[in-house]
mmCIF file of C-alpha atoms and ligand atoms in Angstrom:
data_model
loop_
_atom_site.group_PDB
_atom_site.id
_atom_site.type_symbol
_atom_site.label_atom_id
_atom_site.label_comp_id
_atom_site.label_asym_id
_atom_site.label_seq_id
_atom_site.Cartn_x
_atom_site.Cartn_y
_atom_site.Cartn_z
ATOM 1 C CA UNK A 1 -134.507 44.889 -112.756
ATOM 2 C CA UNK A 2 -135.654 48.100 -111.051
ATOM 3 C CA UNK A 3 -132.588 50.047 -109.796
ATOM 4 C CA UNK A 4 -134.551 51.246 -106.771
ATOM 5 C CA UNK A 5 -134.444 47.673 -105.519
ATOM 6 C CA UNK A 6 -130.676 47.253 -105.871
ATOM 7 C CA UNK A 7 -127.652 48.492 -103.983
ATOM 8 C CA UNK A 8 -124.713 49.937 -105.942
ATOM 9 C CA UNK A 9 -121.157 49.423 -104.679
ATOM 10 C CA UNK A 10 -117.941 50.949 -106.069
ATOM 11 C CA UNK A 11 -114.672 49.036 -105.650
ATOM 12 C CA UNK A 12 -111.190 49.478 -107.101
ATOM 13 C CA UNK A 13 -110.772 47.984 -110.585
ATOM 14 C CA UNK A 14 -107.008 47.380 -110.484
ATOM 15 C CA UNK A 15 -104.534 47.993 -107.722
ATOM 16 C CA UNK A 16 -103.788 47.136 -104.128
ATOM 17 C CA UNK A 17 -107.392 46.988 -102.899
ATOM 18 C CA UNK A 18 -108.935 45.339 -105.965
ATOM 19 C CA UNK A 19 -108.355 41.647 -105.169
ATOM 20 C CA UNK A 20 -109.142 41.938 -101.452
ATOM 21 C CA UNK A 21 -112.384 43.789 -102.221
ATOM 22 C CA UNK A 22 -113.522 41.052 -104.633
ATOM 23 C CA UNK A 23 -112.504 38.282 -102.226
ATOM 24 C CA UNK A 24 -114.457 39.989 -99.443
ATOM 25 C CA UNK A 25 -117.606 39.961 -101.581
ATOM 26 C CA UNK A 26 -117.013 36.302 -102.460
ATOM 27 C CA UNK A 27 -116.641 35.456 -98.783
ATOM 28 C CA UNK A 28 -119.971 37.221 -98.186
ATOM 29 C CA UNK A 29 -121.447 34.700 -100.616
ATOM 30 C CA UNK A 30 -121.876 37.244 -103.416
ATOM 31 C CA UNK A 31 -121.113 35.850 -106.890
ATOM 32 C CA UNK A 32 -119.630 38.265 -109.415
ATOM 33 C CA UNK A 33 -118.734 37.413 -112.988
ATOM 34 C CA UNK A 34 -114.959 37.196 -113.156
ATOM 35 C CA UNK A 35 -114.118 39.267 -116.270
ATOM 36 C CA UNK A 36 -111.278 41.684 -115.491
ATOM 37 C CA UNK A 37 -112.293 44.233 -118.136
ATOM 38 C CA UNK A 38 -115.827 44.720 -116.945
ATOM 39 C CA UNK A 39 -116.676 48.143 -115.508
ATOM 40 C CA UNK A 40 -120.062 47.148 -114.089
ATOM 41 C CA UNK A 41 -121.203 43.780 -112.871
ATOM 42 C CA UNK A 42 -124.536 42.586 -111.523
ATOM 43 C CA UNK A 43 -124.155 40.119 -108.682
ATOM 44 C CA UNK A 44 -125.823 36.817 -109.552
ATOM 45 C CA UNK A 45 -127.331 36.013 -106.183
ATOM 46 C CA UNK A 46 -127.727 39.321 -104.307
ATOM 47 C CA UNK A 47 -129.413 42.582 -105.436
ATOM 48 C CA UNK A 48 -126.058 44.327 -105.795
ATOM 49 C CA UNK A 49 -124.397 46.082 -108.751
ATOM 50 C CA UNK A 50 -120.638 46.551 -108.542
ATOM 51 C CA UNK A 51 -118.803 49.366 -110.368
ATOM 52 C CA UNK A 52 -115.069 48.798 -110.929
ATOM 53 C CA UNK A 53 -113.375 52.199 -110.853
ATOM 54 C CA UNK A 54 -110.210 54.021 -109.773
ATOM 55 C CA UNK A 55 -110.008 54.211 -106.031
ATOM 56 C CA UNK A 56 -109.536 57.975 -106.088
ATOM 57 C CA UNK A 57 -112.894 58.398 -107.859
ATOM 58 C CA UNK A 58 -114.873 56.409 -105.293
ATOM 59 C CA UNK A 59 -115.608 59.310 -102.879
ATOM 60 C CA UNK A 60 -116.854 61.428 -105.792
ATOM 61 C CA UNK A 61 -119.129 58.643 -107.095
ATOM 62 C CA UNK A 62 -120.576 57.989 -103.654
ATOM 63 C CA UNK A 63 -121.023 61.717 -102.950
ATOM 64 C CA UNK A 64 -122.729 62.204 -106.339
ATOM 65 C CA UNK A 65 -125.128 59.299 -105.540
ATOM 66 C CA UNK A 66 -123.916 57.383 -108.608
ATOM 67 C CA UNK A 67 -123.095 54.623 -106.118
ATOM 68 C CA UNK A 68 -124.567 54.079 -102.666
ATOM 69 C CA UNK A 69 -121.550 52.482 -101.011
ATOM 70 C CA UNK A 70 -117.839 52.045 -101.713
ATOM 71 C CA UNK A 71 -114.664 50.366 -100.514
ATOM 72 C CA UNK A 72 -111.504 52.483 -100.303
ATOM 73 C CA UNK A 73 -108.615 53.498 -98.028
ATOM 74 C CA UNK A 74 -109.260 55.939 -95.170
ATOM 75 C CA UNK A 75 -106.425 58.054 -96.589
ATOM 76 C CA UNK A 76 -108.297 58.603 -99.867
ATOM 77 C CA UNK A 77 -111.574 59.640 -98.210
ATOM 78 C CA UNK A 78 -109.867 62.035 -95.816
ATOM 79 C CA UNK A 79 -107.753 63.524 -98.595
ATOM 80 C CA UNK A 80 -110.825 64.193 -100.765
ATOM 81 C CA UNK A 81 -112.792 65.648 -97.866
ATOM 82 C CA UNK A 82 -109.993 68.051 -96.947
ATOM 83 C CA UNK A 83 -109.098 69.093 -100.508
ATOM 84 C CA UNK A 84 -112.478 69.444 -102.152
ATOM 85 C CA UNK A 85 -115.025 72.235 -101.844
ATOM 86 C CA UNK A 86 -117.774 69.693 -102.693
ATOM 87 C CA UNK A 87 -119.876 69.726 -99.512
ATOM 88 C CA UNK A 88 -121.562 66.427 -100.533
ATOM 89 C CA UNK A 89 -118.286 64.696 -99.657
ATOM 90 C CA UNK A 90 -118.865 65.600 -95.999
ATOM 91 C CA UNK A 91 -122.092 63.595 -95.944
ATOM 92 C CA UNK A 92 -120.171 60.391 -96.706
ATOM 93 C CA UNK A 93 -120.056 58.154 -93.673
ATOM 94 C CA UNK A 94 -117.432 55.477 -92.974
ATOM 95 C CA UNK A 95 -119.489 52.572 -91.617
ATOM 96 C CA UNK A 96 -117.013 49.734 -91.211
ATOM 97 C CA UNK A 97 -113.280 49.087 -91.060
ATOM 98 C CA UNK A 98 -112.442 46.140 -93.297
ATOM 99 C CA UNK A 99 -108.952 45.320 -92.126
ATOM 100 C CA UNK A 100 -107.027 45.110 -95.413
ATOM 101 C CA UNK A 101 -104.909 47.699 -97.266
ATOM 102 C CA UNK A 102 -103.303 48.703 -93.986
ATOM 103 C CA UNK A 103 -100.688 51.424 -94.312
ATOM 104 C CA UNK A 104 -99.615 54.678 -92.719
ATOM 105 C CA UNK A 105 -99.069 58.112 -94.168
ATOM 106 C CA UNK A 106 -95.667 59.023 -92.808
ATOM 107 C CA UNK A 107 -93.052 61.724 -92.975
ATOM 108 C CA UNK A 108 -89.586 60.422 -93.865
ATOM 109 C CA UNK A 109 -86.191 62.089 -94.055
ATOM 110 C CA UNK A 110 -82.808 60.963 -95.449
ATOM 111 C CA UNK A 111 -80.989 58.457 -93.212
ATOM 112 C CA UNK A 112 -78.206 61.002 -92.755
ATOM 113 C CA UNK A 113 -80.583 63.483 -91.098
ATOM 114 C CA UNK A 114 -80.184 63.444 -87.300
ATOM 115 C CA UNK A 115 -83.912 63.994 -86.797
ATOM 116 C CA UNK A 116 -84.853 65.509 -83.417
ATOM 117 C CA UNK A 117 -88.552 66.230 -83.881
ATOM 118 C CA UNK A 118 -91.164 68.113 -85.885
ATOM 119 C CA UNK A 119 -89.423 71.451 -85.367
ATOM 120 C CA UNK A 120 -86.670 70.132 -87.685
ATOM 121 C CA UNK A 121 -89.194 70.500 -90.523
ATOM 122 C CA UNK A 122 -89.826 74.204 -89.877
ATOM 123 C CA UNK A 123 -89.219 76.135 -93.130
ATOM 124 C CA UNK A 124 -88.266 72.948 -95.008
ATOM 125 C CA UNK A 125 -89.755 71.486 -98.221
ATOM 126 C CA UNK A 126 -91.781 68.277 -97.939
ATOM 127 C CA UNK A 127 -92.743 66.393 -101.115
ATOM 128 C CA UNK A 128 -96.130 64.691 -100.990
ATOM 129 C CA UNK A 129 -99.243 63.630 -102.902
ATOM 130 C CA UNK A 130 -101.237 64.335 -99.740
ATOM 131 C CA UNK A 131 -101.112 68.130 -99.519
ATOM 132 C CA UNK A 132 -104.401 68.484 -97.634
ATOM 133 C CA UNK A 133 -103.806 65.920 -94.906
ATOM 134 C CA UNK A 134 -100.185 66.995 -94.468
ATOM 135 C CA UNK A 135 -100.897 70.722 -94.237
ATOM 136 C CA UNK A 136 -103.659 70.067 -91.682
ATOM 137 C CA UNK A 137 -101.267 67.893 -89.636
ATOM 138 C CA UNK A 138 -98.436 70.436 -89.714
ATOM 139 C CA UNK A 139 -100.800 73.379 -89.103
ATOM 140 C CA UNK A 140 -102.219 71.757 -85.942
ATOM 141 C CA UNK A 141 -98.670 71.352 -84.624
ATOM 142 C CA UNK A 142 -97.536 74.867 -85.478
ATOM 143 C CA UNK A 143 -95.027 73.790 -88.132
ATOM 144 C CA UNK A 144 -94.742 75.934 -91.235
ATOM 145 C CA UNK A 145 -93.239 74.021 -94.163
ATOM 146 C CA UNK A 146 -93.492 74.250 -97.950
ATOM 147 C CA UNK A 147 -95.409 71.321 -99.423
ATOM 148 C CA UNK A 148 -94.117 70.278 -102.856
ATOM 149 C CA UNK A 149 -96.993 68.481 -104.603
ATOM 150 C CA UNK A 150 -95.997 65.352 -106.532
ATOM 151 C CA UNK A 151 -98.314 62.680 -107.940
ATOM 152 C CA UNK A 152 -95.859 59.775 -107.793
ATOM 153 C CA UNK A 153 -92.238 58.756 -107.162
ATOM 154 C CA UNK A 154 -92.270 60.988 -104.103
ATOM 155 C CA UNK A 155 -89.398 58.995 -102.593
ATOM 156 C CA UNK A 156 -86.861 60.366 -105.046
ATOM 157 C CA UNK A 157 -87.577 64.029 -104.225
ATOM 158 C CA UNK A 158 -84.806 64.416 -101.593
ATOM 159 C CA UNK A 159 -82.210 62.851 -103.933
ATOM 160 C CA UNK A 160 -83.278 65.220 -106.718
ATOM 161 C CA UNK A 161 -82.876 68.193 -104.391
ATOM 162 C CA UNK A 162 -86.596 69.009 -104.632
ATOM 163 C CA UNK A 163 -87.339 68.547 -100.924
ATOM 164 C CA UNK A 164 -85.681 67.837 -97.579
ATOM 165 C CA UNK A 165 -88.398 65.369 -96.522
ATOM 166 C CA UNK A 166 -91.281 63.409 -97.975
ATOM 167 C CA UNK A 167 -94.736 62.399 -96.787
ATOM 168 C CA UNK A 168 -96.087 59.221 -98.390
ATOM 169 C CA UNK A 169 -97.844 55.938 -97.731
ATOM 170 C CA UNK A 170 -95.717 53.231 -96.147
ATOM 171 C CA UNK A 171 -96.596 49.598 -95.590
ATOM 172 C CA UNK A 172 -93.485 47.396 -95.384
ATOM 173 C CA UNK A 173 -91.051 50.329 -95.363
ATOM 174 C CA UNK A 174 -88.915 48.757 -98.107
ATOM 175 C CA UNK A 175 -89.448 51.612 -100.594
ATOM 176 C CA UNK A 176 -88.153 54.081 -98.002
ATOM 177 C CA UNK A 177 -85.162 51.845 -97.226
ATOM 178 C CA UNK A 178 -84.256 51.424 -100.901
ATOM 179 C CA UNK A 179 -84.292 55.191 -101.293
ATOM 180 C CA UNK A 180 -82.124 55.876 -98.216
ATOM 181 C CA UNK A 181 -84.992 57.340 -96.180
ATOM 182 C CA UNK A 182 -86.231 56.739 -92.622
ATOM 183 C CA UNK A 183 -89.740 57.132 -91.235
ATOM 184 C CA UNK A 184 -89.878 59.799 -88.519
ATOM 185 C CA UNK A 185 -93.538 60.803 -88.026
ATOM 186 C CA UNK A 186 -96.821 58.981 -88.588
ATOM 187 C CA UNK A 187 -99.410 61.421 -89.906
ATOM 188 C CA UNK A 188 -102.265 58.939 -90.355
ATOM 189 C CA UNK A 189 -102.927 55.215 -89.869
ATOM 190 C CA UNK A 190 -105.106 53.884 -92.673
ATOM 191 C CA UNK A 191 -106.935 50.730 -93.760
ATOM 192 C CA UNK A 192 -109.778 49.917 -96.103
ATOM 193 C CA UNK A 193 -113.269 51.039 -95.073
ATOM 194 C CA UNK A 194 -116.841 50.700 -96.286
ATOM 195 C CA UNK A 195 -118.455 54.081 -96.923
ATOM 196 C CA UNK A 196 -122.059 55.079 -97.677
ATOM 197 C CA UNK A 197 -124.083 58.131 -98.623
ATOM 198 C CA UNK A 198 -127.359 59.252 -97.080
ATOM 199 C CA UNK A 199 -129.747 58.609 -99.988
ATOM 200 C CA UNK A 200 -130.674 54.958 -99.605
ATOM 201 C CA UNK A 201 -134.357 54.065 -99.800
ATOM 202 C CA UNK A 202 -135.817 51.551 -97.344
ATOM 203 C CA UNK A 203 -135.137 48.556 -99.604
ATOM 204 C CA UNK A 204 -131.520 49.603 -100.082
ATOM 205 C CA UNK A 205 -131.125 50.217 -96.333
ATOM 206 C CA UNK A 206 -132.326 46.679 -95.755
ATOM 207 C CA UNK A 207 -129.869 45.329 -98.341
ATOM 208 C CA UNK A 208 -127.040 47.247 -96.703
ATOM 209 C CA UNK A 209 -128.039 45.801 -93.307
ATOM 210 C CA UNK A 210 -127.885 42.282 -94.815
ATOM 211 C CA UNK A 211 -124.464 42.968 -96.331
ATOM 212 C CA UNK A 212 -123.152 44.411 -93.043
ATOM 213 C CA UNK A 213 -124.465 41.394 -91.140
ATOM 214 C CA UNK A 214 -122.412 39.152 -93.421
ATOM 215 C CA UNK A 215 -119.334 41.382 -93.109
ATOM 216 C CA UNK A 216 -119.677 41.423 -89.316
ATOM 217 C CA UNK A 217 -120.023 37.644 -89.377
ATOM 218 C CA UNK A 218 -116.751 37.346 -91.258
ATOM 219 C CA UNK A 219 -114.982 39.715 -88.866
ATOM 220 C CA UNK A 220 -116.306 37.884 -85.800
ATOM 221 C CA UNK A 221 -115.144 34.571 -87.275
ATOM 222 C CA UNK A 222 -111.674 35.974 -87.926
ATOM 223 C CA UNK A 223 -110.995 36.683 -84.256
ATOM 224 C CA UNK A 224 -112.548 33.467 -82.901
ATOM 225 C CA UNK A 225 -111.572 29.820 -82.881
ATOM 226 C CA UNK A 226 -113.510 26.630 -82.253
ATOM 227 C CA UNK A 227 -111.799 24.459 -79.674
ATOM 228 C CA UNK A 228 -112.584 20.810 -78.828
ATOM 229 C CA UNK A 229 -110.951 18.768 -76.092
ATOM 230 C CA UNK A 230 -111.457 15.909 -73.682
ATOM 231 C CA UNK A 231 -111.347 16.673 -69.973
ATOM 232 C CA UNK A 232 -111.600 14.735 -66.681
ATOM 233 C CA UNK A 233 -114.910 15.690 -65.022
ATOM 234 C CA UNK A 234 -113.157 16.797 -61.830
ATOM 235 C CA UNK A 235 -110.973 19.240 -63.862
ATOM 236 C CA UNK A 236 -113.840 20.835 -65.761
ATOM 237 C CA UNK A 237 -113.943 24.104 -63.823
ATOM 238 C CA UNK A 238 -110.181 24.597 -64.136
ATOM 239 C CA UNK A 239 -110.306 23.898 -67.872
ATOM 240 C CA UNK A 240 -113.238 26.309 -68.409
ATOM 241 C CA UNK A 241 -111.292 29.039 -66.611
ATOM 242 C CA UNK A 242 -108.376 28.628 -69.022
ATOM 243 C CA UNK A 243 -110.417 28.728 -72.247
ATOM 244 C CA UNK A 244 -109.931 32.309 -73.506
ATOM 245 C CA UNK A 245 -113.126 34.351 -73.759
ATOM 246 C CA UNK A 246 -115.494 31.392 -73.822
ATOM 247 C CA UNK A 247 -118.632 31.874 -71.676
ATOM 248 C CA UNK A 248 -120.668 28.676 -71.901
ATOM 249 C CA UNK A 249 -118.905 25.760 -73.517
ATOM 250 C CA UNK A 250 -120.882 22.712 -74.638
ATOM 251 C CA UNK A 251 -120.170 19.692 -72.433
ATOM 252 C CA UNK A 252 -120.799 16.285 -74.008
ATOM 253 C CA UNK A 253 -120.679 12.773 -72.539
ATOM 254 C CA UNK A 254 -118.163 10.361 -74.077
ATOM 255 C CA UNK A 255 -119.457 6.852 -74.705
ATOM 256 C CA UNK A 256 -117.754 4.264 -72.488
ATOM 257 C CA UNK A 257 -115.623 6.868 -70.681
ATOM 258 C CA UNK A 258 -117.382 7.835 -67.477
ATOM 259 C CA UNK A 259 -114.735 10.084 -65.977
ATOM 260 C CA UNK A 260 -114.164 12.126 -69.133
ATOM 261 C CA UNK A 261 -116.301 14.667 -71.000
ATOM 262 C CA UNK A 262 -115.830 16.435 -74.326
ATOM 263 C CA UNK A 263 -115.728 20.240 -74.177
ATOM 264 C CA UNK A 264 -116.546 22.323 -77.270
ATOM 265 C CA UNK A 265 -116.221 26.105 -77.138
ATOM 266 C CA UNK A 266 -115.942 29.183 -79.323
ATOM 267 C CA UNK A 267 -113.088 31.269 -77.985
ATOM 268 C CA UNK A 268 -112.848 35.031 -78.455
ATOM 269 C CA UNK A 269 -109.145 35.506 -78.243
ATOM 270 C CA UNK A 270 -106.441 33.702 -80.140
ATOM 271 C CA UNK A 271 -105.731 30.241 -78.775
ATOM 272 C CA UNK A 272 -101.965 30.154 -78.560
ATOM 273 C CA UNK A 273 -99.600 27.260 -77.937
ATOM 274 C CA UNK A 274 -99.183 28.305 -74.297
ATOM 275 C CA UNK A 275 -102.990 28.179 -73.775
ATOM 276 C CA UNK A 276 -102.960 24.647 -75.202
ATOM 277 C CA UNK A 277 -100.041 23.722 -72.947
ATOM 278 C CA UNK A 278 -101.974 25.083 -69.924
ATOM 279 C CA UNK A 279 -105.009 23.042 -70.921
ATOM 280 C CA UNK A 280 -102.881 19.909 -71.244
ATOM 281 C CA UNK A 281 -101.156 20.545 -67.912
ATOM 282 C CA UNK A 282 -104.629 20.744 -66.320
ATOM 283 C CA UNK A 283 -105.652 17.330 -67.627
ATOM 284 C CA UNK A 284 -107.117 18.109 -71.067
ATOM 285 C CA UNK A 285 -106.356 15.737 -73.954
ATOM 286 C CA UNK A 286 -107.208 15.467 -77.675
ATOM 287 C CA UNK A 287 -107.094 19.278 -77.918
ATOM 288 C CA UNK A 288 -108.145 20.456 -81.370
ATOM 289 C CA UNK A 289 -108.357 24.097 -82.475
ATOM 290 C CA UNK A 290 -110.276 24.899 -85.668
ATOM 291 C CA UNK A 291 -110.736 28.137 -87.638
ATOM 292 C CA UNK A 292 -114.304 29.434 -87.972
ATOM 293 C CA UNK A 293 -115.432 30.478 -91.429
ATOM 294 C CA UNK A 294 -118.597 32.474 -90.674
ATOM 295 C CA UNK A 295 -120.616 33.436 -87.588
ATOM 296 C CA UNK A 296 -124.025 34.978 -87.012
ATOM 297 C CA UNK A 297 -124.721 35.756 -83.359
HETATM 298 O O1 PRT B 301 -105.437 53.928 -109.710
HETATM 299 P P1 PRT B 301 -106.275 54.051 -108.471
HETATM 300 O O2 PRT B 301 -106.842 55.437 -108.241
HETATM 301 O O3 PRT B 301 -107.310 52.981 -108.356
HETATM 302 O O4 PRT B 301 -105.327 53.734 -107.241
HETATM 303 P P2 PRT B 301 -103.848 54.157 -106.840
HETATM 304 O O5 PRT B 301 -102.904 53.853 -107.922
HETATM 305 O O6 PRT B 301 -103.880 55.522 -106.208
HETATM 306 O O7 PRT B 301 -103.749 53.183 -105.630
HETATM 307 P P3 PRT B 301 -103.002 51.859 -105.233
HETATM 308 O O8 PRT B 301 -103.634 50.661 -105.833
HETATM 309 O O9 PRT B 301 -101.514 52.021 -105.349
HETATM 310 O O10 PRT B 301 -103.380 51.957 -103.676
HETATM 311 C C1 PRT B 301 -104.715 51.910 -103.277
HETATM 312 C C2 PRT B 301 -104.771 52.076 -101.765
HETATM 313 O O11 PRT B 301 -104.013 51.037 -101.147
HETATM 314 C C3 PRT B 301 -104.166 53.345 -101.200
HETATM 315 O O12 PRT B 301 -105.036 54.458 -101.330
HETATM 316 C C4 PRT B 301 -103.968 52.956 -99.746
HETATM 317 O O13 PRT B 301 -105.196 53.116 -99.036
HETATM 318 C C5 PRT B 301 -103.646 51.463 -99.846
HETATM 319 N N1 PRT B 301 -102.203 51.153 -99.643
HETATM 320 C C6 PRT B 301 -101.751 50.273 -98.713
HETATM 321 C C7 PRT B 301 -101.138 51.655 -100.299
HETATM 322 C C8 PRT B 301 -100.006 51.054 -99.749
HETATM 323 N N2 PRT B 301 -100.416 50.200 -98.775
HETATM 324 C C9 PRT B 301 -98.688 51.387 -100.247
HETATM 325 N N3 PRT B 301 -97.690 50.860 -99.732
HETATM 326 N N4 PRT B 301 -101.016 52.529 -101.329
HETATM 327 C C10 PRT B 301 -99.785 52.821 -101.819
HETATM 328 N N5 PRT B 301 -98.627 52.282 -101.312
HETATM 329 C C11 PRT B 301 -97.354 52.673 -102.003
HETATM 330 C C12 PRT B 301 -96.726 53.941 -101.433
HETATM 331 O O14 PRT B 301 -97.274 55.084 -102.074
HETATM 332 C C13 PRT B 301 -95.242 53.744 -101.767
HETATM 333 O O15 PRT B 301 -94.975 54.091 -103.097
HETATM 334 O O16 PRT B 301 -96.363 51.666 -101.836
HETATM 335 C C14 PRT B 301 -95.060 52.240 -101.631
HETATM 336 C C15 PRT B 301 -94.555 51.920 -100.250
HETATM 337 O O17 PRT B 301 -94.737 50.574 -99.952
HETATM 338 P P4 PRT B 301 -93.723 49.798 -98.975
HETATM 339 O O18 PRT B 301 -94.319 48.447 -98.804
HETATM 340 O O19 PRT B 301 -92.409 49.734 -99.681
HETATM 341 O O20 PRT B 301 -93.660 50.550 -97.681
#
């Protein structure tokens, strides 16, 4: 098939973002062949080709127009943009936050360090794989420190006497704890994002719009719930006021029950146990809360 009529997406082949990226495509109704060793895959039911690559190469592929769009962590895009002299990287646009791969790039020091603030790092050595982001962060705050570049196992640098602090990605914090370190500054909050370049033709723009519509539908569904309940007619206004974020619920008659109606509503905010208790206290019964799989407004 003509490549001009297809969209090309780069996702991580193996690693922390790989499974979530594939699942996201599946949930958008896009069927990919499942082989783990494949480097390129044509979607079966959407004009989309998927390249499986290392996450650190995704900005370069998108900037070089080898791929039109990509899924990666904000930390990786920012790091590439700061470190590289390739001006094409600056034309990459982050178009959607995807909500997985959440982490923070943080500075950590040994537990024994009585940390008082950033000035403690003045003149010290900080081990990191994120030289660019870290030096920009320190520079903006007037801290001059030596950055010791390491590509992995950054956490052991203080124990080896190579640095007094580290700057690395943290999600649960257990790696820091195991290595006797404590998080003292958050340099960057990161999560997975969808990025694009500026060379899509009109067909590809339309395909990207369709993909984004599906992604938005999934995100909208994630934050909403479908709630069904029975309610005495004279309590309807009170019940509607309690339903979180629901503007116009559907009201249905119940056969053989003249004083009761069924209320169905899509609620914006989480429906918590205390909301359900409020509803019950105001006369609602048979309260059922259901997850929503997809939504198109
Ligand atoms: O090989 P490739 O280039 O594809 O990827 P990679 O090996 O560089 O990346 P990978 O799979 O390790 O991470 C991919 C992306 O996941 C990162 O760029 C981040 O955007 C995101 N991410 C989310 C993380 C973490 N959480 C994370 N915790 N990346 C790395 N870590 C590491 C961190 O470096 C540290 O070693 O996990 C350890 C800390 O974890 P906790 O849970 O103990 O705090």
